[in-house]
Amino acid sequence: MSAAEQRVGAAGSVVEQLRERIRQLQAEPRRYLSVLRTGLEAVDALLPAGGFPLGQVVELCGEAASGRTSLALGAVAAAHREERLCAWVDGPRELYAPSAAGQGVDLERLLIVRPRAPEQSVWAAVQLARSGAFACVVLDLTRGVGATGRPPRVGIAEARKLADAAERGGGLLLLLTSAEAPADGVTRLRTESEDGEGWSVEVVRSRRGGAGSRAVVPWRTLYPELGLEDGGRVLDVGPVAEDATPDFLREGAWVARNGYGLQGQRPGRAKALSSPGAGPDLAAAH
């Protein structure tokens, strides 16, 4: 058997393991679910449904460190509390599983997909959402990868495909985008940092009303474990000098910061949606 045939066989085995695990988890008792609430009342109240509605696409658009990823993790954690499955299409390859677990995400119920090519991200999200297996699918397009380095932008045609997949599958599709490359044609919530004291969420586009609604939330609502009740700040480092770190060291620091190389595995890869001890290699299937 050639090396190529062996890789195809290994990928098929991983996919079959995931299918069996999904069937097992879907067979567990659960109640009807139509909305994913983040637990942040001020944010949930911005949308007519009282939270993120299943069967639709919602865009979280903002700059880095504006709370968009934490808000998405809150929705995933809400689905996991209801014993549902979720998927995260990690385009920038920056989702750090231990941090996600710290926000209530159940890694055994989260499938992390890292497409090998940037143009595969939207396609992967469409397939995951359309399958109906996941209560929430997150598509992270916040950073550019590849030669251009620009964040990919979702146009009208791709937005329609995402909306159709969410409606058919009956789950929530959360689209994370940067302020410089917002998506077209979907409900958009803009997240912004409020001078280090908190963050705001504003509905800037919605077909069901609510556009212009805005909520300002203290950081401690997202990160209570940091002890911010007495006025502490999430980050206060003062003036930042020009980074003189050599390129080869900076690349190594990025690898360490994002968890690559920890115990010889990438974050979230070993046990996502696997039975104890199985540990399918998701990278081999994508």
Short mmCIF file of C-alpha atoms in Angstrom, two decimals:
data_model
loop_
_atom_site.label_atom_id
_atom_site.label_comp_id
_atom_site.label_asym_id
_atom_site.label_seq_id
_atom_site.Cartn_x
_atom_site.Cartn_y
_atom_site.Cartn_z
CA MET A 1 0.00 0.00 0.00
CA SER A 2 1.39 3.41 -0.99
CA ALA A 3 1.88 6.29 1.44
CA ALA A 4 -0.98 8.21 -0.19
CA GLU A 5 -3.36 5.27 0.28
CA GLN A 6 -2.31 4.99 3.91
CA ARG A 7 -3.09 8.68 4.51
CA VAL A 8 -6.51 8.33 2.88
CA GLY A 9 -7.23 5.28 5.02
CA ALA A 10 -6.16 7.07 8.20
CA ALA A 11 -8.33 10.08 7.38
CA GLY A 12 -11.30 7.82 6.72
CA SER A 13 -10.78 6.11 10.06
CA VAL A 14 -10.73 9.46 11.89
CA VAL A 15 -13.92 10.60 10.16
CA GLU A 16 -15.69 7.36 11.08
CA GLN A 17 -14.61 7.73 14.73
CA LEU A 18 -16.02 11.27 14.78
CA ARG A 19 -19.29 10.13 13.23
CA GLU A 20 -19.70 7.40 15.84
CA ARG A 21 -18.93 9.83 18.68
CA ILE A 22 -21.44 12.35 17.31
CA ARG A 23 -24.09 9.62 17.14
CA GLN A 24 -23.42 8.68 20.76
CA LEU A 25 -23.62 12.25 22.03
CA GLN A 26 -26.74 13.06 20.01
CA ALA A 27 -28.50 10.05 21.52
CA GLU A 28 -28.21 11.52 25.03
CA PRO A 29 -31.40 13.04 26.53
CA ARG A 30 -31.78 16.79 25.95
CA ARG A 31 -34.48 19.44 25.88
CA TYR A 32 -35.69 21.70 23.08
CA LEU A 33 -33.35 24.61 22.40
CA SER A 34 -34.00 27.65 20.20
CA VAL A 35 -31.69 30.32 21.63
CA LEU A 36 -28.16 30.33 23.02
CA ARG A 37 -27.84 32.83 25.86
CA THR A 38 -24.40 34.08 26.80
CA GLY A 39 -25.32 34.68 30.43
CA LEU A 40 -24.67 38.41 29.97
CA GLU A 41 -28.17 39.86 30.32
CA ALA A 42 -27.29 43.22 28.78
CA VAL A 43 -25.88 41.51 25.68
CA ASP A 44 -28.63 38.90 25.32
CA ALA A 45 -31.26 41.66 25.53
CA LEU A 46 -29.87 43.32 22.39
CA LEU A 47 -31.36 40.65 20.14
CA PRO A 48 -35.13 40.17 19.77
CA ALA A 49 -34.87 36.48 20.65
CA GLY A 50 -33.18 37.25 23.97
CA GLY A 51 -29.91 35.70 22.83
CA PHE A 52 -28.31 34.20 19.76
CA PRO A 53 -31.09 32.52 17.74
CA LEU A 54 -30.48 29.04 16.35
CA GLY A 55 -30.91 28.62 12.62
CA GLN A 56 -29.32 31.98 11.81
CA VAL A 57 -25.95 33.63 11.15
CA VAL A 58 -24.71 36.34 13.52
CA GLU A 59 -21.51 38.28 12.90
CA LEU A 60 -19.31 39.51 15.75
CA CYS A 61 -17.13 42.22 14.26
CA GLY A 62 -14.41 44.16 16.05
CA GLU A 63 -10.77 44.85 16.67
CA ALA A 64 -8.45 42.47 18.49
CA ALA A 65 -9.10 42.27 22.26
CA SER A 66 -12.60 43.71 21.85
CA GLY A 67 -14.38 40.74 23.43
CA ARG A 68 -15.69 39.09 20.25
CA THR A 69 -13.95 35.73 20.82
CA SER A 70 -14.95 35.62 24.49
CA LEU A 71 -18.55 36.32 23.49
CA ALA A 72 -18.44 33.43 21.02
CA LEU A 73 -16.94 31.15 23.67
CA GLY A 74 -19.82 32.13 25.94
CA ALA A 75 -22.31 30.94 23.33
CA VAL A 76 -20.41 27.67 22.90
CA ALA A 77 -20.34 27.16 26.66
CA ALA A 78 -24.12 27.75 26.77
CA ALA A 79 -24.62 25.02 24.16
CA HIS A 80 -22.38 22.67 26.13
CA ARG A 81 -24.41 23.24 29.28
CA GLU A 82 -27.35 21.89 27.28
CA GLU A 83 -25.23 18.86 26.30
CA ARG A 84 -25.00 19.91 22.65
CA LEU A 85 -22.09 19.66 20.23
CA CYS A 86 -20.26 22.66 18.78
CA ALA A 87 -17.60 23.21 16.12
CA TRP A 88 -14.96 25.92 15.73
CA VAL A 89 -13.41 26.62 12.32
CA ASP A 90 -10.12 28.11 13.45
CA GLY A 91 -8.86 29.97 10.38
CA PRO A 92 -6.08 31.91 12.19
CA ARG A 93 -5.13 28.76 14.17
CA GLU A 94 -5.15 30.73 17.40
CA LEU A 95 -7.86 29.12 19.53
CA TYR A 96 -6.15 28.07 22.77
CA ALA A 97 -8.06 25.14 24.22
CA PRO A 98 -7.07 25.61 27.93
CA SER A 99 -8.31 29.21 27.81
CA ALA A 100 -11.58 28.08 26.18
CA ALA A 101 -12.04 25.46 28.90
CA GLY A 102 -11.56 28.19 31.50
CA GLN A 103 -14.63 29.95 30.08
CA GLY A 104 -16.84 26.91 30.47
CA VAL A 105 -16.25 25.19 27.12
CA ASP A 106 -16.41 21.38 27.26
CA LEU A 107 -13.57 20.27 25.01
CA GLU A 108 -15.08 16.79 24.68
CA ARG A 109 -18.02 18.42 22.87
CA LEU A 110 -16.03 20.81 20.69
CA LEU A 111 -14.71 19.91 17.24
CA ILE A 112 -11.83 22.20 16.24
CA VAL A 113 -11.23 22.36 12.49
CA ARG A 114 -8.11 24.02 11.07
CA PRO A 115 -8.33 24.13 7.26
CA ARG A 116 -5.05 23.82 5.42
CA ALA A 117 -5.98 26.59 2.96
CA PRO A 118 -7.73 29.90 3.88
CA GLU A 119 -10.33 29.50 1.15
CA GLN A 120 -11.53 26.26 2.76
CA SER A 121 -12.73 27.98 5.95
CA VAL A 122 -16.14 29.11 4.68
CA TRP A 123 -16.67 25.78 2.91
CA ALA A 124 -15.89 23.89 6.14
CA ALA A 125 -18.32 26.05 8.14
CA VAL A 126 -21.07 25.49 5.57
CA GLN A 127 -20.64 21.71 5.74
CA LEU A 128 -20.58 21.67 9.54
CA ALA A 129 -23.62 23.91 9.91
CA ARG A 130 -25.60 22.08 7.22
CA SER A 131 -24.98 18.70 8.87
CA GLY A 132 -27.33 19.52 11.74
CA ALA A 133 -24.95 17.88 14.22
CA PHE A 134 -23.86 21.11 15.91
CA ALA A 135 -25.87 23.61 17.95
CA CYS A 136 -23.22 26.24 17.30
CA VAL A 137 -20.56 26.59 14.60
CA VAL A 138 -18.02 29.39 14.96
CA LEU A 139 -16.14 30.60 11.88
CA ASP A 140 -13.10 32.66 12.85
CA LEU A 141 -11.91 34.96 10.04
CA THR A 142 -10.34 37.61 12.27
CA ARG A 143 -6.82 37.35 10.91
CA GLY A 144 -5.28 36.96 7.51
CA VAL A 145 -3.16 33.99 6.62
CA GLY A 146 -1.11 33.19 3.58
CA ALA A 147 0.78 35.52 1.26
CA THR A 148 -1.49 38.59 1.52
CA GLY A 149 -1.87 38.58 5.29
CA ARG A 150 -5.26 40.27 4.92
CA PRO A 151 -8.31 38.97 6.76
CA PRO A 152 -10.69 37.23 4.33
CA ARG A 153 -14.01 38.95 3.69
CA VAL A 154 -17.37 37.20 3.34
CA GLY A 155 -19.30 38.56 0.38
CA ILE A 156 -23.01 38.36 -0.38
CA ALA A 157 -22.76 35.00 -2.17
CA GLU A 158 -20.87 33.33 0.67
CA ALA A 159 -23.15 34.97 3.26
CA ARG A 160 -26.16 33.39 1.54
CA LYS A 161 -24.49 29.98 1.63
CA LEU A 162 -23.78 30.37 5.36
CA ALA A 163 -27.34 31.53 6.07
CA ASP A 164 -28.81 28.63 4.10
CA ALA A 165 -26.59 26.14 5.92
CA ALA A 166 -27.58 27.53 9.35
CA GLU A 167 -31.27 27.41 8.45
CA ARG A 168 -31.08 23.86 7.11
CA GLY A 169 -29.01 22.56 10.01
CA GLY A 170 -30.98 24.42 12.66
CA GLY A 171 -27.92 25.64 14.54
CA LEU A 172 -26.29 29.00 15.23
CA LEU A 173 -23.44 30.07 12.97
CA LEU A 174 -21.25 32.72 14.60
CA LEU A 175 -18.97 34.60 12.23
CA LEU A 176 -15.97 36.35 13.80
CA THR A 177 -14.55 39.13 11.61
CA SER A 178 -12.17 42.06 11.88
CA ALA A 179 -13.25 45.70 11.64
CA GLU A 180 -11.34 46.07 8.37
CA ALA A 181 -13.12 43.14 6.69
CA PRO A 182 -16.75 42.92 7.87
CA ALA A 183 -19.12 40.46 6.24
CA ASP A 184 -21.99 41.37 3.94
CA GLY A 185 -25.66 40.61 4.38
CA VAL A 186 -25.83 39.12 7.89
CA THR A 187 -26.87 40.35 11.33
CA ARG A 188 -23.85 42.18 12.74
CA LEU A 189 -22.87 42.96 16.29
CA ARG A 190 -19.88 45.26 16.72
CA THR A 191 -17.64 44.81 19.76
CA GLU A 192 -15.36 47.56 21.05
CA SER A 193 -13.04 48.08 23.99
CA GLU A 194 -14.09 50.98 26.22
CA ASP A 195 -10.79 52.57 27.34
CA GLY A 196 -9.72 49.47 29.26
CA GLU A 197 -12.65 49.74 31.70
CA GLY A 198 -15.01 47.46 29.83
CA TRP A 199 -16.37 46.63 26.40
CA SER A 200 -19.43 47.45 24.37
CA VAL A 201 -21.64 45.49 22.01
CA GLU A 202 -23.80 47.29 19.43
CA VAL A 203 -26.29 45.92 16.91
CA VAL A 204 -25.37 47.64 13.65
CA ARG A 205 -27.39 45.45 11.29
CA SER A 206 -30.42 43.25 11.94
CA ARG A 207 -33.36 42.17 9.78
CA ARG A 208 -35.57 41.74 12.84
CA GLY A 209 -35.08 45.14 14.42
CA GLY A 210 -32.85 46.29 17.22
CA ALA A 211 -30.27 48.09 15.06
CA GLY A 212 -28.65 50.88 17.07
CA SER A 213 -29.09 49.08 20.39
CA ARG A 214 -25.95 49.12 22.48
CA ALA A 215 -24.77 47.67 25.77
CA VAL A 216 -21.66 48.51 27.79
CA VAL A 217 -20.42 45.68 29.97
CA PRO A 218 -17.59 45.68 32.56
CA TRP A 219 -14.69 43.34 31.84
CA ARG A 220 -15.31 41.52 35.13
CA THR A 221 -18.49 40.02 33.68
CA LEU A 222 -16.32 38.11 31.21
CA TYR A 223 -13.34 37.45 33.46
CA PRO A 224 -14.54 37.31 37.09
CA GLU A 225 -11.58 35.15 38.07
CA LEU A 226 -9.20 38.10 37.50
CA GLY A 227 -10.56 39.97 40.54
CA LEU A 228 -11.60 43.16 38.77
CA GLU A 229 -14.31 44.11 41.28
CA ASP A 230 -12.06 46.69 42.96
CA GLY A 231 -11.29 48.57 39.79
CA GLY A 232 -8.44 46.47 38.43
CA ARG A 233 -7.65 46.63 34.72
CA VAL A 234 -7.32 43.78 32.28
CA LEU A 235 -4.16 45.25 30.78
CA ASP A 236 -2.13 48.27 31.85
CA VAL A 237 1.43 48.09 30.58
CA GLY A 238 2.16 51.74 29.85
CA PRO A 239 4.04 52.92 26.74
CA VAL A 240 5.21 50.07 24.54
CA ALA A 241 8.70 50.32 23.07
CA GLU A 242 9.43 49.24 19.53
CA ASP A 243 9.76 45.48 19.30
CA ALA A 244 13.39 44.62 18.57
CA THR A 245 12.90 40.86 18.84
CA PRO A 246 14.55 38.99 15.94
CA ASP A 247 12.08 37.38 13.55
CA PHE A 248 13.12 33.83 14.36
CA LEU A 249 12.58 34.41 18.09
CA ARG A 250 9.27 36.19 17.53
CA GLU A 251 7.99 33.22 15.55
CA GLY A 252 9.01 30.86 18.32
CA ALA A 253 7.23 33.02 20.91
CA TRP A 254 4.02 32.92 18.84
CA VAL A 255 4.23 29.13 18.73
CA ALA A 256 4.66 28.89 22.50
CA ARG A 257 1.92 31.43 23.22
CA ASN A 258 -0.64 29.57 21.15
CA GLY A 259 0.10 26.20 22.66
CA TYR A 260 1.92 24.46 19.83
CA GLY A 261 4.46 22.01 21.12
CA LEU A 262 2.83 21.56 24.52
CA GLN A 263 3.19 17.85 25.27
CA GLY A 264 3.76 17.30 21.56
CA GLN A 265 0.25 18.29 20.45
CA ARG A 266 -1.74 21.29 19.28
CA PRO A 267 -4.38 22.70 21.67
CA GLY A 268 -7.73 20.92 21.49
CA ARG A 269 -6.53 18.29 19.08
CA ALA A 270 -6.11 15.25 21.29
CA LYS A 271 -9.58 14.59 22.69
CA ALA A 272 -12.13 16.76 20.92
CA LEU A 273 -15.24 14.65 20.38
CA SER A 274 -13.31 11.47 21.11
CA SER A 275 -14.07 8.63 23.44
CA PRO A 276 -11.60 8.22 26.33
CA GLY A 277 -8.28 7.02 25.01
CA ALA A 278 -9.22 7.28 21.36
CA GLY A 279 -7.76 10.69 20.60
CA PRO A 280 -8.32 10.98 16.81
CA ASP A 281 -5.89 13.20 14.95
CA LEU A 282 -8.17 15.86 13.50
CA ALA A 283 -5.36 17.37 11.47
CA ALA A 284 -5.20 14.22 9.39
CA ALA A 285 -8.82 14.62 8.36
CA HIS A 286 -8.61 18.21 7.17
#
